[in-house]
Coordinates of C-alpha atoms and ligand atoms in Angstrom, one line a residue:
M1 CA -87.5 -13.7 50.0
K2 CA -85.0 -13.0 52.3
R3 CA -85.8 -12.0 55.9
I4 CA -83.9 -10.6 58.7
F5 CA -84.4 -10.7 62.4
S6 CA -82.7 -8.3 64.8
G7 CA -82.9 -7.9 68.3
V8 CA -82.2 -5.2 71.0
Q9 CA -82.4 -5.5 74.8
P10 CA -84.4 -2.7 76.6
T11 CA -81.8 -3.5 79.8
G12 CA -80.6 0.5 79.9
N13 CA -79.7 3.3 77.8
L14 CA -79.3 2.7 74.3
H15 CA -75.6 3.8 73.8
L16 CA -73.0 4.4 71.1
G17 CA -72.0 1.0 70.7
N18 CA -75.7 -0.3 70.0
Y19 CA -75.7 2.5 67.4
L20 CA -72.6 2.2 65.8
G21 CA -72.1 -1.8 65.8
A22 CA -75.8 -2.4 65.0
I23 CA -78.5 0.1 64.6
R24 CA -76.8 2.2 62.0
N25 CA -76.1 -1.3 60.0
W26 CA -79.8 -2.3 60.4
V27 CA -80.9 1.0 58.7
N28 CA -79.2 -0.1 55.7
L29 CA -80.8 -3.3 55.5
Q30 CA -84.4 -1.9 55.0
N31 CA -84.1 -1.8 51.4
D32 CA -83.0 -5.2 50.7
Y33 CA -84.6 -7.4 53.3
E34 CA -88.2 -7.9 54.9
C35 CA -87.0 -7.0 58.4
L36 CA -88.2 -7.7 62.0
F37 CA -86.8 -5.2 64.8
C38 CA -87.6 -6.6 67.9
V39 CA -87.1 -5.1 71.5
V40 CA -86.4 -8.1 73.1
D41 CA -87.7 -7.6 76.9
L42 CA -87.9 -11.4 77.3
H43 CA -84.2 -11.6 76.9
A44 CA -83.9 -8.7 79.1
I45 CA -85.5 -10.1 82.2
T46 CA -82.9 -13.1 82.3
M47 CA -81.2 -10.5 84.4
W48 CA -83.4 -8.5 86.8
Q49 CA -85.2 -5.1 85.6
E50 CA -87.0 -2.8 87.7
P51 CA -90.4 -2.9 86.1
D52 CA -90.8 0.8 85.5
E53 CA -87.4 1.0 83.9
L54 CA -88.1 -2.0 81.8
R55 CA -91.1 -0.2 80.3
A56 CA -89.3 3.3 79.7
N57 CA -86.4 1.4 78.1
T58 CA -88.6 -0.6 76.0
R59 CA -89.8 3.0 74.7
E60 CA -86.3 4.4 74.8
V61 CA -85.1 1.4 72.4
T62 CA -88.1 1.8 70.4
A63 CA -87.6 5.7 70.0
G64 CA -84.1 4.9 69.2
L65 CA -84.6 2.8 66.2
I66 CA -87.3 5.0 64.7
A67 CA -85.0 8.0 65.3
A68 CA -81.8 6.3 63.6
G69 CA -84.0 5.7 60.4
I70 CA -85.9 2.6 60.7
D71 CA -89.2 3.0 58.9
P72 CA -91.9 1.4 61.4
K73 CA -94.3 1.1 58.5
K74 CA -92.1 -0.5 56.1
N75 CA -90.3 -2.9 58.7
I76 CA -91.9 -4.5 61.7
I77 CA -90.7 -2.8 65.0
F78 CA -92.4 -4.7 68.2
N79 CA -91.7 -6.1 71.6
Q80 CA -91.0 -9.6 72.0
S81 CA -93.3 -10.3 75.2
Q82 CA -96.5 -9.3 73.0
V83 CA -96.0 -12.2 70.6
A84 CA -96.5 -15.5 73.0
A85 CA -95.2 -17.8 70.3
H86 CA -91.8 -16.5 71.1
A87 CA -92.0 -18.3 74.4
E88 CA -93.9 -21.0 72.9
L89 CA -91.2 -22.1 70.7
A90 CA -88.6 -21.2 73.0
W91 CA -90.0 -24.1 75.3
I92 CA -90.1 -26.4 72.4
F93 CA -86.6 -26.0 71.9
N94 CA -85.7 -26.3 75.5
C95 CA -86.7 -30.0 74.7
V96 CA -84.7 -30.0 71.1
A97 CA -81.4 -28.4 72.3
R98 CA -79.2 -30.4 74.5
M99 CA -77.5 -29.7 77.8
G100 CA -74.0 -30.5 76.4
W101 CA -74.7 -27.4 73.5
L102 CA -75.8 -25.0 76.0
N103 CA -72.6 -25.7 78.3
R104 CA -70.5 -24.3 75.8
M105 CA -71.8 -20.9 75.3
T106 CA -69.2 -18.4 76.4
Q107 CA -71.7 -15.5 77.0
F108 CA -73.4 -17.5 80.1
K109 CA -70.1 -18.2 81.6
E110 CA -69.5 -14.4 80.9
K111 CA -72.8 -13.0 82.4
A112 CA -73.2 -15.4 84.9
G113 CA -69.6 -14.8 86.3
K114 CA -68.6 -16.5 89.7
H115 CA -72.3 -16.7 90.7
K116 CA -73.2 -19.5 88.2
E117 CA -75.7 -21.3 90.9
N118 CA -77.6 -17.8 91.4
A119 CA -77.9 -17.2 87.7
S120 CA -81.6 -17.6 86.3
I121 CA -82.5 -20.7 84.5
G122 CA -83.6 -18.0 81.7
L123 CA -80.0 -16.8 81.3
Y124 CA -78.7 -20.4 80.7
A125 CA -81.7 -21.1 78.0
Y126 CA -81.4 -17.7 76.6
P127 CA -79.7 -18.9 73.3
N128 CA -83.0 -21.2 72.9
L129 CA -85.2 -18.3 73.2
M130 CA -82.7 -16.5 70.6
A131 CA -83.1 -19.7 68.1
A132 CA -86.9 -19.2 68.6
D133 CA -86.8 -15.5 67.7
I134 CA -85.1 -16.5 64.4
L135 CA -87.0 -19.5 63.3
L136 CA -90.4 -18.4 64.3
Y137 CA -90.4 -16.0 61.3
R138 CA -88.1 -18.4 59.5
A139 CA -85.7 -15.9 59.0
T140 CA -83.1 -16.3 56.4
H141 CA -80.5 -13.7 57.7
V142 CA -79.6 -12.5 61.1
P143 CA -76.9 -9.7 61.3
V144 CA -74.4 -10.8 64.2
G145 CA -71.6 -9.3 65.7
E146 CA -68.5 -11.6 66.9
D147 CA -70.1 -12.0 70.5
Q148 CA -73.5 -13.5 68.9
K149 CA -71.8 -15.7 66.3
Q150 CA -71.8 -18.9 68.6
H151 CA -75.5 -18.4 69.1
L152 CA -76.2 -18.4 65.9
E153 CA -74.6 -21.2 65.4
L154 CA -76.6 -22.9 68.0
T155 CA -79.8 -21.7 66.4
R156 CA -78.7 -23.6 63.2
D157 CA -78.2 -26.7 65.4
I158 CA -81.4 -26.6 66.9
A159 CA -83.1 -26.0 63.3
A160 CA -81.1 -28.8 61.9
K161 CA -81.9 -31.4 64.9
F162 CA -85.8 -30.5 64.7
N163 CA -85.6 -31.0 60.9
N164 CA -84.0 -34.3 61.6
D165 CA -85.9 -35.5 64.7
F166 CA -89.2 -35.1 62.7
A167 CA -87.8 -35.8 59.3
T168 CA -89.0 -32.5 57.8
D169 CA -87.2 -29.4 56.2
F170 CA -89.4 -26.8 57.9
F171 CA -86.8 -24.4 59.5
P172 CA -84.3 -23.0 57.3
L173 CA -80.8 -22.7 58.6
P174 CA -80.2 -18.9 58.9
E175 CA -77.0 -17.5 57.7
P176 CA -75.0 -14.9 59.3
L177 CA -74.8 -11.5 57.9
I178 CA -71.4 -9.8 58.6
F179 CA -70.8 -6.3 57.9
G180 CA -67.3 -5.2 56.7
E181 CA -65.0 -4.3 59.7
A182 CA -67.0 -5.1 62.6
T183 CA -67.1 -1.6 64.9
R184 CA -66.9 -3.1 68.5
V185 CA -67.2 0.0 70.7
M186 CA -65.1 -0.3 74.1
S187 CA -65.8 1.0 77.6
L188 CA -64.4 4.8 77.7
K189 CA -63.0 3.7 81.0
D190 CA -61.4 0.2 80.1
G191 CA -60.3 -0.3 76.6
T192 CA -60.6 -4.3 77.2
K193 CA -64.2 -4.3 78.2
K194 CA -67.0 -3.4 75.8
M195 CA -69.4 -0.8 76.3
S196 CA -72.3 -1.9 77.7
K197 CA -75.8 -0.5 78.8
S198 CA -75.4 -2.4 82.3
D199 CA -71.8 -1.0 83.2
P200 CA -72.5 0.5 86.4
S201 CA -70.3 3.6 85.5
D202 CA -72.2 6.1 83.3
L203 CA -68.8 7.7 82.4
S204 CA -67.9 4.2 80.5
R205 CA -70.5 4.9 77.7
I206 CA -71.9 7.7 75.4
N207 CA -75.6 7.4 75.9
M208 CA -78.0 8.1 72.8
T209 CA -79.7 10.5 75.3
D210 CA -76.7 12.3 76.5
S211 CA -76.7 16.0 75.9
A212 CA -73.7 17.8 73.8
E213 CA -72.3 18.6 77.3
E214 CA -72.3 15.1 78.7
I215 CA -70.7 13.8 75.4
A216 CA -67.9 16.5 75.5
K217 CA -67.3 15.7 79.4
K218 CA -67.5 12.0 79.0
I219 CA -65.0 11.8 76.3
K220 CA -62.6 14.4 77.8
K221 CA -62.7 12.1 80.9
A222 CA -62.2 8.9 78.9
R223 CA -59.1 6.8 80.1
T224 CA -56.0 7.5 77.3
D225 CA -52.2 7.2 77.9
A226 CA -49.0 9.4 78.0
E227 CA -47.9 8.8 74.2
P228 CA -48.7 10.7 71.2
L229 CA -51.1 9.6 68.5
P230 CA -49.1 7.2 66.2
D231 CA -49.3 7.6 62.3
T232 CA -50.9 4.2 61.6
A233 CA -53.5 1.7 63.1
K234 CA -50.4 -0.4 63.8
G235 CA -48.8 1.6 66.2
L236 CA -52.2 1.4 68.2
E237 CA -51.2 -2.1 69.3
G238 CA -51.4 -2.5 72.9
R239 CA -53.2 0.7 73.5
A240 CA -56.7 -0.5 73.9
E241 CA -58.1 2.8 75.1
A242 CA -56.4 5.0 72.3
A243 CA -57.3 2.7 69.7
N244 CA -61.0 2.6 71.2
L245 CA -61.2 6.4 70.6
V246 CA -59.6 6.4 66.9
G247 CA -62.0 3.6 66.2
I248 CA -64.9 5.4 67.3
Y249 CA -63.8 8.5 65.3
A250 CA -63.1 6.3 62.4
A251 CA -66.8 4.9 62.6
L252 CA -68.6 8.2 63.0
D253 CA -66.5 9.9 60.3
E254 CA -66.8 6.6 58.0
V255 CA -63.2 6.4 57.4
S256 CA -60.5 4.1 58.4
S257 CA -58.2 4.3 61.6
D258 CA -55.3 4.9 59.4
E259 CA -57.2 8.0 57.8
V260 CA -58.1 9.4 60.9
L261 CA -54.4 9.2 62.2
Q262 CA -53.2 10.9 58.9
Q263 CA -54.8 13.9 60.5
F264 CA -53.6 13.5 64.2
A265 CA -50.4 11.8 63.8
G266 CA -47.8 13.1 66.5
Q267 CA -50.6 15.1 68.4
G268 CA -51.6 14.6 72.1
F269 CA -55.1 13.7 72.9
A270 CA -56.5 17.2 74.2
G271 CA -57.0 18.3 70.6
F272 CA -58.1 15.0 69.7
K273 CA -60.7 14.6 72.0
Q274 CA -62.3 18.0 71.4
Q275 CA -62.4 17.2 67.7
L276 CA -64.0 13.6 68.5
A277 CA -66.6 15.3 70.9
D278 CA -67.3 18.1 68.0
L279 CA -67.8 15.3 65.4
A280 CA -69.9 12.8 68.0
V281 CA -72.1 15.8 68.6
A282 CA -72.4 16.6 65.1
K283 CA -73.2 13.0 63.9
L284 CA -75.4 11.9 66.8
G285 CA -77.0 15.3 67.2
P286 CA -80.3 15.2 65.0
I287 CA -80.8 11.5 65.7
Q288 CA -80.9 12.4 69.5
D289 CA -83.2 15.5 68.9
E290 CA -85.5 13.1 67.1
M291 CA -85.1 10.4 69.8
R292 CA -86.2 12.9 72.5
R293 CA -89.1 14.1 70.6
L294 CA -90.6 10.5 70.1
M295 CA -89.7 9.7 74.1
G296 CA -92.2 12.5 74.7
D297 CA -94.6 11.0 72.4
T298 CA -95.4 7.7 74.1
T299 CA -98.8 7.4 72.5
H300 CA -97.2 7.1 69.2
V301 CA -94.6 5.0 70.1
D302 CA -96.7 2.6 71.9
Q303 CA -98.9 2.6 68.7
V304 CA -95.5 1.6 66.7
L305 CA -95.1 -1.4 69.1
K306 CA -98.9 -2.4 69.2
D307 CA -99.1 -2.0 65.1
G308 CA -95.7 -4.2 65.0
S309 CA -96.9 -6.8 67.3
E310 CA -100.1 -7.6 65.5
R311 CA -98.0 -7.7 62.2
A312 CA -95.5 -10.2 63.8
R313 CA -98.2 -12.4 65.1
E314 CA -99.8 -12.6 62.0
L315 CA -96.2 -13.8 60.6
A316 CA -95.5 -16.1 64.0
E317 CA -99.1 -17.9 63.8
P318 CA -98.9 -20.3 61.0
T319 CA -95.1 -21.4 61.9
I320 CA -96.4 -22.2 65.4
R321 CA -99.8 -24.0 64.1
E322 CA -97.3 -26.1 61.7
V323 CA -94.8 -26.9 64.4
Q324 CA -97.5 -28.0 66.6
D325 CA -98.6 -30.5 63.8
I326 CA -95.1 -31.7 63.1
I327 CA -94.7 -32.5 66.8
G328 CA -98.0 -34.3 67.4
F329 CA -99.6 -31.8 69.6
L330 CA -103.5 -32.6 69.1
R331 CA -105.3 -29.4 68.2
A332 CA -108.1 -29.0 70.5
Ligands
AQP1 N1 -69.9 -2.2 72.6 C1 -70.8 -2.5 71.6 N2 -69.8 -2.1 70.2 C2 -70.7 -2.6 69.0 N3 -71.9 -3.3 69.3 C3 -72.2 -3.4 70.3 N4 -73.7 -4.0 70.5 C4 -74.0 -3.8 72.0 N5 -72.7 -3.5 72.4 C5 -71.9 -3.0 71.5 C6 -74.5 -4.5 69.7 O1 -75.8 -4.2 69.8 C7 -77.1 -4.7 69.4 C8 -77.7 -5.1 70.3 O2 -77.1 -5.3 71.9 P1 -78.4 -5.8 72.9 O3 -78.9 -5.1 73.3 O4 -78.8 -7.1 72.4 O5 -77.2 -6.6 74.1 P2 -75.7 -6.8 74.4 O6 -75.0 -6.9 73.3 O7 -75.7 -7.3 75.5 O8 -75.7 -5.0 74.6 P3 -75.1 -4.5 75.9 O9 -75.5 -2.9 75.7 O10 -73.7 -4.9 76.5 O11 -76.0 -4.8 77.0 P4 -76.1 -5.1 78.2 O12 -75.2 -4.6 79.1 O13 -77.6 -5.7 78.9 O14 -75.6 -6.8 78.2 C9 -76.2 -6.2 69.4 O15 -76.1 -6.6 68.0 C10 -74.9 -6.1 70.0 O16 -73.9 -6.7 69.1

C-alpha cells in the first residue's frame, strides 16, 4: 500500500504558490495513493498566530483543499492538533534526533533570521514534528518541494536511527515524490523571494480569496523590467520578475515557458499582464467560488475536519502503541 502525507500551514491566506506548487498536484494523487492531507496547526504556532485568525485560517485552508478537488470522503483531511499522537511522537523524536542534525537545517536559519535567540524552541524542533507527521502513519511517500527536501532527509535519518537503536524495522524510510518541473511561484514584488502567506505586503501574492478585480490589480502592479519579452525562456535569465510572471502563466495554462514566449515575444508587459490576469481569473474563478461557498458553511468544514481527525486517530493509535512497546514504556 502506498500512503501519502502532505501538510499546509494555516498561517495566513492560501495563495497561488500554495495552489500551483502543492495543492493542484495533490488533487492528482488521490487516485493512486491513500492520502492524508493535514492542516498543520501545530507547525503554525512555531511563529505567533492570533487565536481567532488561526481558527479562521484552518477553515480557509480546509475549504481550499476541498474546493481544489480533494475529496474528503476518499482521503483524510484533518487538522494536526486534533490527533495528539503527532505531538507525542514528536517528543520521542526530539530524543532520537541529534542537535547537530537540526543545526544544519537551513529553513530554521532563514525563518529565525538574525533573531535566533528569540526564536521558539518549536521552530528549531519543527523538522522533528514533521518527521512525526509522516512516520505516525508510516507514510511511504511525501510530495516535497525543493525547500522541504532537507527535512525529508532528516525524517529518513530519524526513522533509520530509531530502527537501529531499537533493533527493529518498524518505520519505513519514506521516499520523496517529485513532480516534473517544480513550480515555484515568487513574490510579485521581488522575484528573488518566494510568494508567501506571511509576507507583510498583500500586493506580493495572489490570495485564493482575492476577487477578479484584486487579481487584475495585483498583476498590473507586479514588478517587471523595461525590456520586451524574449522569444525563449533562456532570454529570461537575470530577469527574475519577468521569469516569474511567465512561469505563472505557463503553470496556469499547463504549457512550458517557451510556449508562452512564442505567443508574446517582442511585446511589452502591459498586454501580457492583461492576458495573464484574464487567464488567472478564468482558472482560479471556479475554485474561488467554491471556496467562498465552503467558507460560508463552517458547519460542513468543521464536520470534514472532525471526521478526518477521527479517521486519522484510528490510523495513528496502533503506531503510537507499538512505539511505546518498542521503547519500553510500561502500559498502565
Ligand atoms: N511560493 C510557492 N511556490 C510553490 N510552492 C509553494 N508552497 C508554498 N509557497 C510556495 C508549497 O505549499 C505547500 C504548503 O506550504 P506551507 O503552508 O506548509 O508552508 P510554506 O512553504 O512555508 O508556505 P508559505 O506560504 O511561505 O507560508 P509561511 O509564509 O507561513 O512560511 C508546501 O508544499 C510548499 O512547498
